[in-house]
Amino acid sequence: EKGGHPHFMIKEIMEQPEVLANAMRGRILDDGSIHLGGIKPLLPRIAKASRIIICACGTSLHAGMVAEYLIESMCRVPVEVEYASEFRYRTPIIKEDDVVIAISQSGETADTLAAVKLAKEAGALCLGFVNVVGSSIARQTDAGVYLHVGPEIGVASTKAFTGQVVVLSMFALALAAERGTLSKEELASRGLALRDSTKLIAGALANADKAYEMAKSFRFAHSFLYLGRGFNYPVALEGALKLKEISYIHAEGYAAAEMKHGPIALIDAFMPVVIMAPKTDPTYDKIKANMEEVAARDGCLIVVTDEGNDEFDSRAEHVLKVPESPEWIAPLVYSIPLQLLSYYIAAFRKCPIDQPRNLAKSVTVE
Ligand code: F6R
């Protein structure tokens, strides 16, 4: 059942190209148009929303943060992303023309479910982006889109995260089409680029050996810092969460520019700093400046960048390469080497990867 792999987690990492293709099958047509049956009749209402509020926990929250970048850039609607646990207890202001989106792999997370109830009481339209069919959140939301990535058994979420990002990307494109915020040509080419992202993900997975080698060097590290900007800021948070969960190594994710406001004090030769540097990111030069800040303090730099970019080969301790992708697709591609790095480090440390201590797959208590 693990498909010849030692753990469900690595099986689920490796099967991402196939399961994400399944998640997009019939939803992105050959002309690049998007068809999400569950929400199609509601698109006119969603298009009129003055605000979209996304509620989730853990990894699902990180997918929601990617969605904030996707929806604001493509659809020009304000998006708020909040931990469901904070949202529900701060007497949030929810208006009837708001759209609340709950994101959850299990569909059973207590805090996320409570946020759904609150949103419905306030009269907002509530959508669920959930993996488990028939789960509580799927049932209690007004409509939604299933991830369709198959059952996720490993406690640390991997394919559900990329599945959420894929579904949220399709949602953003469908909404942009409805709102007329992207041209027909742009919509078509983005739809097809999203469908083709599975090839880029497969390309990133093909470089697993490099992540394995790196994991060997870093298995005794006490702490990691993950830095990203823009679309890759949530990827940095997710990379850090994944490492903490399964390897029990402390890790923090930060928006790269925030480093100088505090965490830079931590930098020394012993703390690996993983920094995402896609050439297609409009802040690429700023990312390079952030790298220099680390290098100038003898920090141990691990750069994740695009294949064909040799700029860092002699300047960083390690370079992980992934296929080049458009800025908005980068989170799907850049999260792959981080998943692999966490997995291999935990494997070298002989951690119980599929069932890390103190964690449960579905968090039904608040
Ligand atoms: C991380 C992880 C958790 C979940 C969180 C939300 O690997 O598994 O952080 O993402 O508990 O769970 P769902 O998505 O089921 O609501």
Tab-separated table of C-alpha atoms and ligand atoms in Angstrom:
chain	number	residue	atom	x	y	z
A	1	GLU	CA	0.000	0.000	0.000
A	2	LYS	CA	3.030	2.268	0.368
A	3	GLY	CA	3.853	1.489	-3.248
A	4	GLY	CA	7.275	0.108	-2.344
A	5	HIS	CA	8.226	3.169	-0.303
A	6	PRO	CA	9.290	2.940	3.359
A	7	HIS	CA	6.747	5.549	4.479
A	8	PHE	CA	3.424	6.943	3.339
A	9	MET	CA	4.907	10.428	3.428
A	10	ILE	CA	7.464	9.741	0.684
A	11	LYS	CA	4.854	7.847	-1.337
A	12	GLU	CA	2.565	10.856	-1.075
A	13	ILE	CA	5.385	13.253	-1.995
A	14	MET	CA	6.346	11.183	-5.028
A	15	GLU	CA	2.821	10.706	-6.342
A	16	GLN	CA	2.100	14.434	-6.497
A	17	PRO	CA	2.388	14.763	-10.296
A	18	GLU	CA	-0.253	12.058	-10.795
A	19	VAL	CA	-2.642	13.092	-8.046
A	20	LEU	CA	-2.479	16.758	-8.996
A	21	ALA	CA	-3.238	15.793	-12.589
A	22	ASN	CA	-6.290	13.964	-11.186
A	23	ALA	CA	-7.262	17.057	-9.222
A	24	MET	CA	-7.263	19.085	-12.450
A	25	ARG	CA	-8.831	16.448	-14.712
A	26	GLY	CA	-12.079	17.701	-16.195
A	27	ARG	CA	-11.614	20.980	-14.370
A	28	ILE	CA	-9.106	22.554	-16.766
A	29	LEU	CA	-10.152	21.949	-20.361
A	30	ASP	CA	-7.922	21.885	-23.426
A	31	ASP	CA	-8.717	25.534	-24.134
A	32	GLY	CA	-7.404	26.422	-20.678
A	33	SER	CA	-10.847	27.271	-19.284
A	34	ILE	CA	-11.713	26.321	-15.709
A	35	HIS	CA	-14.793	24.345	-14.679
A	36	LEU	CA	-15.428	23.847	-10.991
A	37	GLY	CA	-18.877	22.249	-10.873
A	38	GLY	CA	-19.476	22.788	-7.162
A	39	ILE	CA	-19.143	26.560	-7.266
A	40	LYS	CA	-20.053	27.406	-10.842
A	41	PRO	CA	-23.624	28.578	-10.086
A	42	LEU	CA	-22.283	30.769	-7.288
A	43	LEU	CA	-19.558	32.531	-9.274
A	44	PRO	CA	-21.659	35.646	-9.986
A	45	ARG	CA	-22.231	36.088	-6.257
A	46	ILE	CA	-18.596	35.357	-5.385
A	47	ALA	CA	-17.520	37.873	-8.031
A	48	LYS	CA	-19.487	40.584	-6.204
A	49	ALA	CA	-17.931	39.884	-2.805
A	50	SER	CA	-16.254	42.916	-1.336
A	51	ARG	CA	-13.874	40.682	0.577
A	52	ILE	CA	-12.794	37.055	0.793
A	53	ILE	CA	-11.858	35.682	4.200
A	54	ILE	CA	-9.863	32.464	4.322
A	55	CYS	CA	-9.820	30.409	7.527
A	56	ALA	CA	-7.691	27.348	8.154
A	57	CYS	CA	-5.088	25.804	10.457
A	58	GLY	CA	-1.502	24.614	10.018
A	59	THR	CA	-0.496	23.611	6.536
A	60	SER	CA	-3.934	24.477	5.174
A	61	LEU	CA	-3.445	28.037	6.420
A	62	HIS	CA	-0.211	28.213	4.431
A	63	ALA	CA	-2.110	27.180	1.294
A	64	GLY	CA	-4.583	29.947	2.153
A	65	MET	CA	-1.729	32.445	2.277
A	66	VAL	CA	-0.667	31.416	-1.220
A	67	ALA	CA	-4.294	31.977	-2.242
A	68	GLU	CA	-4.142	35.518	-0.904
A	69	TYR	CA	-1.355	36.282	-3.386
A	70	LEU	CA	-3.169	34.428	-6.186
A	71	ILE	CA	-6.593	35.999	-5.687
A	72	GLU	CA	-5.436	39.534	-5.010
A	73	SER	CA	-3.111	39.576	-8.022
A	74	MET	CA	-5.489	37.890	-10.476
A	75	CYS	CA	-8.938	38.942	-9.248
A	76	ARG	CA	-8.254	42.237	-7.456
A	77	VAL	CA	-10.454	41.358	-4.468
A	78	PRO	CA	-9.157	41.970	-0.940
A	79	VAL	CA	-8.335	38.716	0.841
A	80	GLU	CA	-7.805	38.137	4.546
A	81	VAL	CA	-6.228	34.951	5.790
A	82	GLU	CA	-6.535	33.963	9.383
A	83	TYR	CA	-5.991	31.047	11.714
A	84	ALA	CA	-9.475	29.679	12.317
A	85	SER	CA	-8.733	29.539	16.051
A	86	GLU	CA	-8.062	33.289	16.183
A	87	PHE	CA	-10.837	34.251	13.810
A	88	ARG	CA	-13.566	32.531	15.786
A	89	TYR	CA	-12.738	34.133	19.134
A	90	ARG	CA	-12.111	37.722	18.159
A	91	THR	CA	-15.735	38.617	17.379
A	92	PRO	CA	-14.827	39.094	13.723
A	93	ILE	CA	-16.697	41.520	11.507
A	94	ILE	CA	-18.355	39.375	8.854
A	95	LYS	CA	-20.658	41.006	6.330
A	96	GLU	CA	-23.332	39.352	4.225
A	97	ASP	CA	-21.471	40.067	1.026
A	98	ASP	CA	-18.250	38.507	2.317
A	99	VAL	CA	-17.222	35.102	1.092
A	100	VAL	CA	-15.607	32.881	3.697
A	101	ILE	CA	-13.436	30.013	2.479
A	102	ALA	CA	-12.523	27.149	4.818
A	103	ILE	CA	-9.545	25.063	3.750
A	104	SER	CA	-9.029	21.657	5.315
A	105	GLN	CA	-7.569	18.315	4.334
A	106	SER	CA	-9.579	16.300	6.838
A	107	GLY	CA	-12.681	18.459	6.836
A	108	GLU	CA	-12.921	17.800	10.560
A	109	THR	CA	-10.652	20.408	12.168
A	110	ALA	CA	-12.646	21.767	15.102
A	111	ASP	CA	-11.543	25.399	14.855
A	112	THR	CA	-12.081	25.554	11.096
A	113	LEU	CA	-15.526	24.032	11.460
A	114	ALA	CA	-16.372	26.603	14.136
A	115	ALA	CA	-15.287	29.388	11.767
A	116	VAL	CA	-17.655	27.980	9.140
A	117	LYS	CA	-20.555	28.080	11.597
A	118	LEU	CA	-19.760	31.652	12.555
A	119	ALA	CA	-19.612	32.744	8.926
A	120	LYS	CA	-22.937	31.119	8.170
A	121	GLU	CA	-24.594	32.716	11.177
A	122	ALA	CA	-23.434	36.078	9.871
A	123	GLY	CA	-25.080	35.340	6.526
A	124	ALA	CA	-21.870	35.148	4.487
A	125	LEU	CA	-21.465	32.655	1.677
A	126	CYS	CA	-19.223	29.892	2.947
A	127	LEU	CA	-17.121	27.675	0.670
A	128	GLY	CA	-15.166	24.569	1.668
A	129	PHE	CA	-11.986	23.399	-0.037
A	130	VAL	CA	-11.659	19.975	1.503
A	131	ASN	CA	-10.079	16.626	0.691
A	132	VAL	CA	-12.170	14.133	2.644
A	133	VAL	CA	-15.471	13.603	0.843
A	134	GLY	CA	-18.543	13.889	3.057
A	135	SER	CA	-16.553	15.338	5.998
A	136	SER	CA	-18.141	17.820	8.415
A	137	ILE	CA	-16.744	20.947	6.722
A	138	ALA	CA	-17.775	19.637	3.307
A	139	ARG	CA	-21.292	19.116	4.606
A	140	GLN	CA	-21.668	22.362	6.493
A	141	THR	CA	-20.383	24.784	3.866
A	142	ASP	CA	-22.753	26.171	1.201
A	143	ALA	CA	-20.650	24.787	-1.631
A	144	GLY	CA	-17.092	23.819	-2.331
A	145	VAL	CA	-14.430	22.069	-4.302
A	146	TYR	CA	-12.939	18.748	-3.322
A	147	LEU	CA	-9.173	18.445	-3.616
A	148	HIS	CA	-9.383	14.928	-5.122
A	149	VAL	CA	-5.793	14.050	-4.218
A	150	GLY	CA	-6.741	10.693	-2.693
A	151	PRO	CA	-6.432	9.726	0.968
A	152	GLU	CA	-3.495	11.314	2.764
A	153	ILE	CA	-2.181	8.880	5.370
A	154	GLY	CA	1.082	10.512	6.468
A	155	VAL	CA	0.375	12.869	9.359
A	156	ALA	CA	2.557	15.556	7.799
A	157	SER	CA	0.564	17.035	4.961
A	158	THR	CA	2.259	17.098	1.543
A	159	LYS	CA	0.036	16.272	-1.423
A	160	ALA	CA	-2.952	17.863	0.295
A	161	PHE	CA	-0.967	21.126	0.493
A	162	THR	CA	-0.092	21.145	-3.201
A	163	GLY	CA	-3.640	19.939	-3.928
A	164	GLN	CA	-5.021	22.913	-2.024
A	165	VAL	CA	-2.752	25.290	-3.918
A	166	VAL	CA	-3.833	23.759	-7.237
A	167	VAL	CA	-7.530	24.009	-6.375
A	168	LEU	CA	-7.120	27.554	-5.090
A	169	SER	CA	-5.258	28.464	-8.300
A	170	MET	CA	-8.158	27.092	-10.357
A	171	PHE	CA	-10.544	29.029	-8.145
A	172	ALA	CA	-8.573	32.258	-8.672
A	173	LEU	CA	-8.629	31.739	-12.443
A	174	ALA	CA	-12.371	31.009	-12.451
A	175	LEU	CA	-12.999	34.105	-10.382
A	176	ALA	CA	-10.738	36.247	-12.591
A	177	ALA	CA	-12.741	35.023	-15.608
A	178	GLU	CA	-15.996	35.970	-13.910
A	179	ARG	CA	-14.707	39.367	-12.817
A	180	GLY	CA	-12.986	40.117	-16.106
A	181	THR	CA	-9.733	41.000	-14.389
A	182	LEU	CA	-7.569	38.946	-16.780
A	183	SER	CA	-7.828	38.915	-20.570
A	184	LYS	CA	-9.164	35.821	-22.345
A	185	GLU	CA	-5.699	35.022	-23.690
A	186	GLU	CA	-4.111	35.421	-20.275
A	187	LEU	CA	-6.737	33.171	-18.689
A	188	ALA	CA	-6.249	30.479	-21.298
A	189	SER	CA	-2.483	30.514	-21.056
A	190	ARG	CA	-2.565	30.481	-17.260
A	191	GLY	CA	-5.045	27.593	-17.211
A	192	LEU	CA	-2.789	25.522	-19.426
A	193	ALA	CA	0.321	26.543	-17.479
A	194	LEU	CA	-1.354	25.336	-14.309
A	195	ARG	CA	-2.252	22.040	-15.933
A	196	ASP	CA	1.355	21.660	-17.091
A	197	SER	CA	2.731	22.437	-13.629
A	198	THR	CA	2.683	18.685	-12.917
A	199	LYS	CA	5.635	18.385	-15.299
A	200	LEU	CA	7.562	20.998	-13.328
A	201	ILE	CA	6.720	19.179	-10.098
A	202	ALA	CA	7.933	15.925	-11.627
A	203	GLY	CA	11.123	17.744	-12.608
A	204	ALA	CA	11.590	18.968	-9.030
A	205	LEU	CA	11.065	15.419	-7.738
A	206	ALA	CA	13.668	14.128	-10.163
A	207	ASN	CA	16.277	16.074	-8.179
A	208	ALA	CA	15.492	14.160	-4.977
A	209	ASP	CA	19.065	12.812	-4.770
A	210	LYS	CA	20.403	16.267	-4.080
A	211	ALA	CA	17.939	16.781	-1.209
A	212	TYR	CA	19.005	13.382	0.145
A	213	GLU	CA	22.683	14.341	0.084
A	214	MET	CA	21.944	17.649	1.762
A	215	ALA	CA	19.860	15.964	4.421
A	216	LYS	CA	22.864	13.824	5.301
A	217	SER	CA	24.971	16.934	5.938
A	218	PHE	CA	22.315	18.692	7.987
A	219	ARG	CA	20.822	15.875	10.045
A	220	PHE	CA	22.496	17.116	13.233
A	221	ALA	CA	21.482	20.749	12.880
A	222	HIS	CA	19.657	22.214	15.880
A	223	SER	CA	17.737	24.895	14.100
A	224	PHE	CA	16.830	25.965	10.560
A	225	LEU	CA	15.646	29.237	9.102
A	226	TYR	CA	13.493	29.279	5.940
A	227	LEU	CA	13.200	32.512	3.994
A	228	GLY	CA	11.006	33.462	1.064
A	229	ARG	CA	9.329	36.517	-0.382
A	230	GLY	CA	6.010	37.022	-2.142
A	231	PHE	CA	4.412	33.796	-3.304
A	232	ASN	CA	7.209	31.882	-1.620
A	233	TYR	CA	6.796	33.413	1.816
A	234	PRO	CA	4.059	30.887	2.712
A	235	VAL	CA	6.296	28.178	1.217
A	236	ALA	CA	8.996	29.163	3.730
A	237	LEU	CA	6.480	28.851	6.585
A	238	GLU	CA	5.379	25.473	5.296
A	239	GLY	CA	8.977	24.240	4.879
A	240	ALA	CA	9.710	25.123	8.498
A	241	LEU	CA	6.513	23.497	9.768
A	242	LYS	CA	7.264	20.278	7.881
A	243	LEU	CA	10.766	20.034	9.322
A	244	LYS	CA	9.573	20.657	12.888
A	245	GLU	CA	6.791	18.112	12.630
A	246	ILE	CA	8.705	15.102	11.451
A	247	SER	CA	12.366	15.653	12.354
A	248	TYR	CA	11.833	17.507	15.668
A	249	ILE	CA	14.413	20.083	14.605
A	250	HIS	CA	13.449	23.622	15.459
A	251	ALA	CA	12.765	25.707	12.387
A	252	GLU	CA	11.312	29.094	11.626
A	253	GLY	CA	9.899	30.447	8.433
A	254	TYR	CA	10.188	34.159	7.752
A	255	ALA	CA	9.473	36.698	5.094
A	256	ALA	CA	13.048	37.245	3.904
A	257	ALA	CA	13.002	41.013	4.379
A	258	GLU	CA	11.894	40.620	7.991
A	259	MET	CA	15.158	38.907	8.859
A	260	LYS	CA	16.894	42.177	9.563
A	261	HIS	CA	14.210	43.034	12.098
A	262	GLY	CA	15.302	40.340	14.507
A	263	PRO	CA	16.126	36.812	13.373
A	264	ILE	CA	19.374	37.979	11.797
A	265	ALA	CA	20.777	37.891	15.330
A	266	LEU	CA	20.527	34.097	15.204
A	267	ILE	CA	22.733	33.681	12.174
A	268	ASP	CA	26.014	31.867	12.610
A	269	ALA	CA	27.912	29.193	10.714
A	270	PHE	CA	25.910	26.422	12.344
A	271	MET	CA	22.370	27.350	11.420
A	272	PRO	CA	21.289	26.382	7.909
A	273	VAL	CA	19.312	29.128	6.170
A	274	VAL	CA	17.138	27.887	3.307
A	275	ILE	CA	16.244	30.687	0.915
A	276	MET	CA	13.963	30.509	-2.099
A	277	ALA	CA	15.242	32.451	-5.110
A	278	PRO	CA	13.159	31.968	-8.262
A	279	LYS	CA	14.377	34.134	-11.104
A	280	THR	CA	10.780	34.831	-12.133
A	281	ASP	CA	10.064	36.555	-8.821
A	282	PRO	CA	9.880	40.336	-9.238
A	283	THR	CA	11.853	40.700	-6.013
A	284	TYR	CA	14.702	38.462	-7.204
A	285	ASP	CA	17.306	41.184	-6.651
A	286	LYS	CA	15.993	41.841	-3.170
A	287	ILE	CA	16.219	38.109	-2.408
A	288	LYS	CA	19.846	38.206	-3.481
A	289	ALA	CA	20.439	41.120	-1.127
A	290	ASN	CA	18.862	39.075	1.692
A	291	MET	CA	21.265	36.255	0.861
A	292	GLU	CA	24.198	38.616	1.118
A	293	GLU	CA	23.022	39.575	4.592
A	294	VAL	CA	23.258	35.912	5.587
A	295	ALA	CA	26.565	35.331	3.827
A	296	ALA	CA	28.131	38.422	5.412
A	297	ARG	CA	27.505	36.832	8.824
A	298	ASP	CA	29.031	33.490	7.840
A	299	GLY	CA	25.575	31.949	7.655
A	300	CYS	CA	25.214	28.526	6.121
A	301	LEU	CA	23.275	29.230	2.915
A	302	ILE	CA	21.073	26.728	1.146
A	303	VAL	CA	19.633	28.312	-1.972
A	304	VAL	CA	16.673	26.916	-3.863
A	305	THR	CA	16.631	28.306	-7.386
A	306	ASP	CA	15.821	27.506	-10.994
A	307	GLU	CA	17.630	24.973	-13.139
A	308	GLY	CA	20.020	26.788	-15.414
A	309	ASN	CA	20.711	29.461	-12.821
A	310	ASP	CA	24.346	28.974	-11.808
A	311	GLU	CA	24.645	32.267	-9.966
A	312	PHE	CA	24.822	30.687	-6.533
A	313	ASP	CA	26.805	27.540	-7.299
A	314	SER	CA	30.009	28.927	-5.823
A	315	ARG	CA	28.437	31.259	-3.256
A	316	ALA	CA	26.081	28.981	-1.351
A	317	GLU	CA	26.924	25.942	0.745
A	318	HIS	CA	24.269	23.989	-1.174
A	319	VAL	CA	22.026	24.750	-4.122
A	320	LEU	CA	18.812	22.881	-4.809
A	321	LYS	CA	17.427	23.337	-8.302
A	322	VAL	CA	13.917	23.062	-9.624
A	323	PRO	CA	12.442	23.731	-13.079
A	324	GLU	CA	11.743	27.387	-13.774
A	325	SER	CA	8.110	28.354	-13.341
A	326	PRO	CA	5.972	31.481	-13.616
A	327	GLU	CA	5.929	33.464	-10.381
A	328	TRP	CA	2.419	32.314	-9.388
A	329	ILE	CA	3.190	28.626	-9.965
A	330	ALA	CA	6.456	28.705	-8.025
A	331	PRO	CA	4.864	27.671	-4.674
A	332	LEU	CA	3.889	24.329	-6.200
A	333	VAL	CA	7.389	23.700	-7.480
A	334	TYR	CA	9.418	25.209	-4.646
A	335	SER	CA	7.604	23.300	-1.919
A	336	ILE	CA	8.828	19.984	-3.391
A	337	PRO	CA	12.527	20.186	-2.407
A	338	LEU	CA	11.496	21.388	1.062
A	339	GLN	CA	9.188	18.379	1.521
A	340	LEU	CA	12.018	16.091	0.410
A	341	LEU	CA	14.570	17.759	2.657
A	342	SER	CA	12.336	17.363	5.727
A	343	TYR	CA	11.566	13.780	4.854
A	344	TYR	CA	15.186	12.734	4.355
A	345	ILE	CA	16.415	14.561	7.456
A	346	ALA	CA	13.735	12.810	9.536
A	347	ALA	CA	14.653	9.490	7.897
A	348	PHE	CA	18.357	9.966	8.774
A	349	ARG	CA	17.322	10.752	12.337
A	350	LYS	CA	15.180	7.599	12.425
A	351	CYS	CA	12.054	9.498	13.376
A	352	PRO	CA	8.611	7.857	13.158
A	353	ILE	CA	7.809	9.830	10.018
A	354	ASP	CA	4.221	8.818	9.341
A	355	GLN	CA	3.173	9.250	12.948
A	356	PRO	CA	5.229	11.967	14.580
A	357	ARG	CA	4.964	12.237	18.332
A	358	ASN	CA	2.115	14.346	19.748
A	359	LEU	CA	0.437	14.835	16.364
A	360	ALA	CA	-2.868	13.527	15.025
A	361	LYS	CA	-4.046	13.494	11.431
A	362	SER	CA	-7.279	15.160	12.269
A	363	VAL	CA	-7.554	17.698	15.068
A	364	THR	CA	-11.135	17.458	16.282
A	365	VAL	CA	-10.488	19.183	19.605
A	366	GLU	CA	-9.890	22.890	19.787
B	1	F6R	C1	0.753	19.777	8.897
B	1	F6R	C2	-0.513	19.288	9.339
B	1	F6R	C3	-1.402	20.162	10.172
B	1	F6R	C4	-2.740	20.339	9.462
B	1	F6R	C5	-3.733	21.097	10.339
B	1	F6R	C6	-5.042	21.350	9.607
B	1	F6R	O1	1.478	18.839	8.207
B	1	F6R	O2	-0.885	18.198	8.996
B	1	F6R	O3	-0.806	21.407	10.402
B	1	F6R	O4	-2.508	21.006	8.261
B	1	F6R	O5	-3.988	20.349	11.489
B	1	F6R	O6	-5.643	20.151	9.227
B	1	F6R	P1	-6.781	20.103	8.146
B	1	F6R	O7	-6.208	20.529	6.854
B	1	F6R	O8	-7.230	18.661	8.137
B	1	F6R	O9	-7.856	21.033	8.606
